[in-house]
mmCIF file of C-alpha atoms and ligand atoms in Angstrom:
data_model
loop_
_atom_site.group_PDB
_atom_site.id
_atom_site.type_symbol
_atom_site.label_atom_id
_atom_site.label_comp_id
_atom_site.label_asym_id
_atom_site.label_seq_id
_atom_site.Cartn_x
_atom_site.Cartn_y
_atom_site.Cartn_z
ATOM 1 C CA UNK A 9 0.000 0.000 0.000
ATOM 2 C CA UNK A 10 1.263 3.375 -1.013
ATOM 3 C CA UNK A 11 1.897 5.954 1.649
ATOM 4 C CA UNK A 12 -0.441 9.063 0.585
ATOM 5 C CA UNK A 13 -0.602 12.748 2.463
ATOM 6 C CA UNK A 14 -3.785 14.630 3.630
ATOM 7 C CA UNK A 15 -5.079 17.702 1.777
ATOM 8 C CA UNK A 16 -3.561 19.826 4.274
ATOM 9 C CA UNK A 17 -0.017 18.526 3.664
ATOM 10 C CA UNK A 18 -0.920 18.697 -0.002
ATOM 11 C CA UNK A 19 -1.946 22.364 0.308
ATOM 12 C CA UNK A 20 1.333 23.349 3.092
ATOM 13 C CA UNK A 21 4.043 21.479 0.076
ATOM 14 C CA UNK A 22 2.216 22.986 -2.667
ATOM 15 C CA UNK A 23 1.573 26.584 -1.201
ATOM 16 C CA UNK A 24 -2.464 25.955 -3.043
ATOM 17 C CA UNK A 25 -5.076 26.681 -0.739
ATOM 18 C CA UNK A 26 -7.016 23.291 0.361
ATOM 19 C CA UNK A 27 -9.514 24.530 -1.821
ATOM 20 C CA UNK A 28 -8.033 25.124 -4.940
ATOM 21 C CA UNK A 29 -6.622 21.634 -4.385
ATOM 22 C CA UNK A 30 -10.466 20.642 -4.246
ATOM 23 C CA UNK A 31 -10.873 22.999 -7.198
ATOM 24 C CA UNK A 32 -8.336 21.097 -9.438
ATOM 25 C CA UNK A 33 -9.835 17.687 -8.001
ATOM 26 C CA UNK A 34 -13.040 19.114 -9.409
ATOM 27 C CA UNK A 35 -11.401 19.845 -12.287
ATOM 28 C CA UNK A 36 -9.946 16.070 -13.256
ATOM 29 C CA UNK A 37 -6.531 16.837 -12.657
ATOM 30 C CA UNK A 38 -5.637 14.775 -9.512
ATOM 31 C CA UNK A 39 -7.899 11.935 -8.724
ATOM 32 C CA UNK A 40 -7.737 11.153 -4.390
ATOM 33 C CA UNK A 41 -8.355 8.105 -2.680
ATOM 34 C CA UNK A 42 -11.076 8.281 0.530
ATOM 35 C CA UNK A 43 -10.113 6.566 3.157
ATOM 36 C CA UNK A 44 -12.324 4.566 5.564
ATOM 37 C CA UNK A 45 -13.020 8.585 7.024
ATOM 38 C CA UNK A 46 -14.026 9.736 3.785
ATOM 39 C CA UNK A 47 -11.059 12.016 3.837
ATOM 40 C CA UNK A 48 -9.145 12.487 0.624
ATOM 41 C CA UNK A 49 -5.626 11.168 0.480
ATOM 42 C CA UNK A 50 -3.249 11.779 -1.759
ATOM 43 C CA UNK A 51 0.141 10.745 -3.425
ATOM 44 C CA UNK A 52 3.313 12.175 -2.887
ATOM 45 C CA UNK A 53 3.343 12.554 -6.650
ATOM 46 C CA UNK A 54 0.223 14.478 -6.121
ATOM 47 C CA UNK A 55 3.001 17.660 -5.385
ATOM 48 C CA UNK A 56 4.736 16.977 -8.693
ATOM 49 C CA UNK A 57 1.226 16.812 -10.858
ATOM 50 C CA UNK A 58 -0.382 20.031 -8.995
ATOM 51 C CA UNK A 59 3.260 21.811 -9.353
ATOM 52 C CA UNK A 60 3.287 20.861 -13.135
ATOM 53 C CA UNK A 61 -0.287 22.031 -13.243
ATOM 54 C CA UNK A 62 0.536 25.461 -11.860
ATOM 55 C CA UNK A 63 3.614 25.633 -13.444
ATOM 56 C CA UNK A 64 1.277 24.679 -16.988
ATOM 57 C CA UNK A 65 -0.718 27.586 -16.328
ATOM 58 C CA UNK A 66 1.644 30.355 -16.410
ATOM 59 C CA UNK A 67 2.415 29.029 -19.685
ATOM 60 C CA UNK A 68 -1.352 29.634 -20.542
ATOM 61 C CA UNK A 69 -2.360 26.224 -21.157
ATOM 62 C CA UNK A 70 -5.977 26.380 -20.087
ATOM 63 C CA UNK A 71 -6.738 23.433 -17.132
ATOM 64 C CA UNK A 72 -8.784 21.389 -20.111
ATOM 65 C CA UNK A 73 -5.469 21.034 -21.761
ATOM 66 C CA UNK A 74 -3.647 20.298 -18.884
ATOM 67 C CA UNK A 75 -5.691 17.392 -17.776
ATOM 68 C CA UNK A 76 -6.115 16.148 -21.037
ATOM 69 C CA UNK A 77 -2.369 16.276 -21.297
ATOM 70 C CA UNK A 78 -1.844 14.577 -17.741
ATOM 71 C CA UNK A 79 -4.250 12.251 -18.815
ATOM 72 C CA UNK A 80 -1.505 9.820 -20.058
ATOM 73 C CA UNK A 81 0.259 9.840 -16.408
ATOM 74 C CA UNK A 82 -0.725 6.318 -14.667
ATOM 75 C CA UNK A 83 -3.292 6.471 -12.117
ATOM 76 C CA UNK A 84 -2.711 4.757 -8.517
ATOM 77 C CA UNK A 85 0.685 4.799 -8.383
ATOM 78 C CA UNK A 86 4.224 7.533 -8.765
ATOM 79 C CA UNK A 87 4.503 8.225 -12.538
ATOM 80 C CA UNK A 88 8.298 7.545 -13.613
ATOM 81 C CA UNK A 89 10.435 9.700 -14.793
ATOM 82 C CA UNK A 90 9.492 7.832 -18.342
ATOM 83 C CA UNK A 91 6.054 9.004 -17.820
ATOM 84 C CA UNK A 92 6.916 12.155 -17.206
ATOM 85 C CA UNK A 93 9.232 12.636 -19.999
ATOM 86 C CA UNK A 94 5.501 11.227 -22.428
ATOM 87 C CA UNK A 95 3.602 13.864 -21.273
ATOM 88 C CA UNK A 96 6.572 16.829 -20.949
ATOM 89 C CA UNK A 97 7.059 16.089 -24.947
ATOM 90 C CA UNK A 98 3.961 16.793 -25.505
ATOM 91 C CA UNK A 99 4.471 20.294 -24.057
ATOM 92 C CA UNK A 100 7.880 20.639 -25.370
ATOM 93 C CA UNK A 101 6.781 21.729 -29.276
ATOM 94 C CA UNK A 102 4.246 24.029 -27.644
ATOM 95 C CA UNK A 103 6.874 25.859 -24.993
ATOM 96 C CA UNK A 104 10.166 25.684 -27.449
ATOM 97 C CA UNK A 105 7.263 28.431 -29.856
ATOM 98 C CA UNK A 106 6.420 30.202 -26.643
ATOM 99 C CA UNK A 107 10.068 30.921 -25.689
ATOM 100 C CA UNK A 108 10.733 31.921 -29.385
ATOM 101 C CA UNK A 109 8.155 34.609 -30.091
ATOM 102 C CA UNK A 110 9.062 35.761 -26.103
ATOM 103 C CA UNK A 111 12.530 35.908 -27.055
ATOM 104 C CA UNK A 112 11.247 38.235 -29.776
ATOM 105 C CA UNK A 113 9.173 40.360 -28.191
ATOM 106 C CA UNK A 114 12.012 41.241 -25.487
ATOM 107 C CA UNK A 115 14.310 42.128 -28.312
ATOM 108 C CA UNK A 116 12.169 43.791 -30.540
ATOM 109 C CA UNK A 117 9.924 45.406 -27.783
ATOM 110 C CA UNK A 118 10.938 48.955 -28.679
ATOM 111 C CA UNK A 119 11.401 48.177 -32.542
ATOM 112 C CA UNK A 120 8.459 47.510 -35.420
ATOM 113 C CA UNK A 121 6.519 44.364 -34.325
ATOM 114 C CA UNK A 122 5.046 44.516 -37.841
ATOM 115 C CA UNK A 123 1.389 44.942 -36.534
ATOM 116 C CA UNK A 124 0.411 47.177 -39.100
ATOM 117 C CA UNK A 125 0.156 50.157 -36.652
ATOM 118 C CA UNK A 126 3.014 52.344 -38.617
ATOM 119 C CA UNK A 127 3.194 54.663 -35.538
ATOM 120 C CA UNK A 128 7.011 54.357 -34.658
ATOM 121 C CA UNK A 129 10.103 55.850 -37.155
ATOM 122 C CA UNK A 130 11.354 52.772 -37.924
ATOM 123 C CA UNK A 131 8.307 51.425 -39.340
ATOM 124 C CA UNK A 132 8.755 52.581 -42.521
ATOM 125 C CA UNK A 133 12.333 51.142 -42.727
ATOM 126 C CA UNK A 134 10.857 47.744 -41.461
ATOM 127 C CA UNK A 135 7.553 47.782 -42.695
ATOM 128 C CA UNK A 136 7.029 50.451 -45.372
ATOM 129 C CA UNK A 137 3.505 50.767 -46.481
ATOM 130 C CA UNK A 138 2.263 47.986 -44.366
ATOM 131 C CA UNK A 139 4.046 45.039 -46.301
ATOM 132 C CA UNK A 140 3.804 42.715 -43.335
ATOM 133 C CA UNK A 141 -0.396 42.729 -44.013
ATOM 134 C CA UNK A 142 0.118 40.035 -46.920
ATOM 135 C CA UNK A 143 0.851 37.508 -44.154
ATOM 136 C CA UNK A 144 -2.380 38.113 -42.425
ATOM 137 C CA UNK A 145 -3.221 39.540 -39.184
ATOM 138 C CA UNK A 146 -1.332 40.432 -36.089
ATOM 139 C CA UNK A 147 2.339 41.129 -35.076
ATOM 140 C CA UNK A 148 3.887 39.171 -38.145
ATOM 141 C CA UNK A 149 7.436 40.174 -37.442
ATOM 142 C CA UNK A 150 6.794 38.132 -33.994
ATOM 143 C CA UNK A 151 4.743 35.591 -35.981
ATOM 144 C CA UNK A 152 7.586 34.413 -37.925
ATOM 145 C CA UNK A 153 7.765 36.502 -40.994
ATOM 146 C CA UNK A 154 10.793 38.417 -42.020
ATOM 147 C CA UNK A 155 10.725 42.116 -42.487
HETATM 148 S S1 FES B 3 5.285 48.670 -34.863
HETATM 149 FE FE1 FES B 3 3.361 48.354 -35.815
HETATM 150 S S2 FES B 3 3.865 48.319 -37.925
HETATM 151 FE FE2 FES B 3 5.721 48.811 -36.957
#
């Protein structure tokens, strides 16, 4: 039998509050055990998959796509790090874009974004007469396309 941790040991090692740990119970993402109390108890790797979940969120993944995502981790017992590495691949396509158009942004912050706004100087060096429009909507310069 696996040794599991209350909700209020969850909540102290996580830093959630016990409800938002019964929010994201709610929500499919961690699946407690009752015991003969009716008290929820947890796995240790309950700390990992709420940290991942919070950690998942900053990122902007909605909690829909996280669950659907943790999904593939084994239920009643620790995930390995194998089944850890499944589902952090799946994230890995999706972050490596994220971290390239934030890299962008932070070095073209103050420069044209290519939004079609034409309201800085260099805009008509890097985007004369809106050019960057034939690739559709948005900030195409942090979209991919080249000035
Ligand atoms: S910053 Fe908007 S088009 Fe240059």
């Amino acid at each position: 039998m696996l040794k599991t941790i209350s909700i209020g040991q969850l909540a102290r090692r996580t830093g959630l509050a016990v409800s938002a740990i019964r929010y994201y119970e709610a929500q499919g993402l961690i699946h407690p055990e009752r015991n003969a109390g009716g008290q929820r108890r947890f796995l240790r790797a309950d700390i990992r998959r709420l940290s991942f979940v919070m950690i998942a969120q900053q990122f902007g993944y909605t909690l829909p796509q996280i669950a659907h995502k943790l999904a593939a981790l084994p239920e009643g017992r620790t995930p390995t790090k194998r089944d850890w590495a499944e589902v952090s691949a799946q994230f890995r396509a999706t972050l490596d874009a994220k971290i390239e158009t934030l890299t962008k942004l932070r070095d073209n912050l103050d420069g044209c974004i290519g939004c079609g706004c034409l309201s800085l100087e260099n805009c008509k060096l890097y985007n004369p007469d809106d050019r960057a429009a034939k690739h559709g909507a948005g900030p195409r310069y942090l979209m991919g396309n080249k000035p």
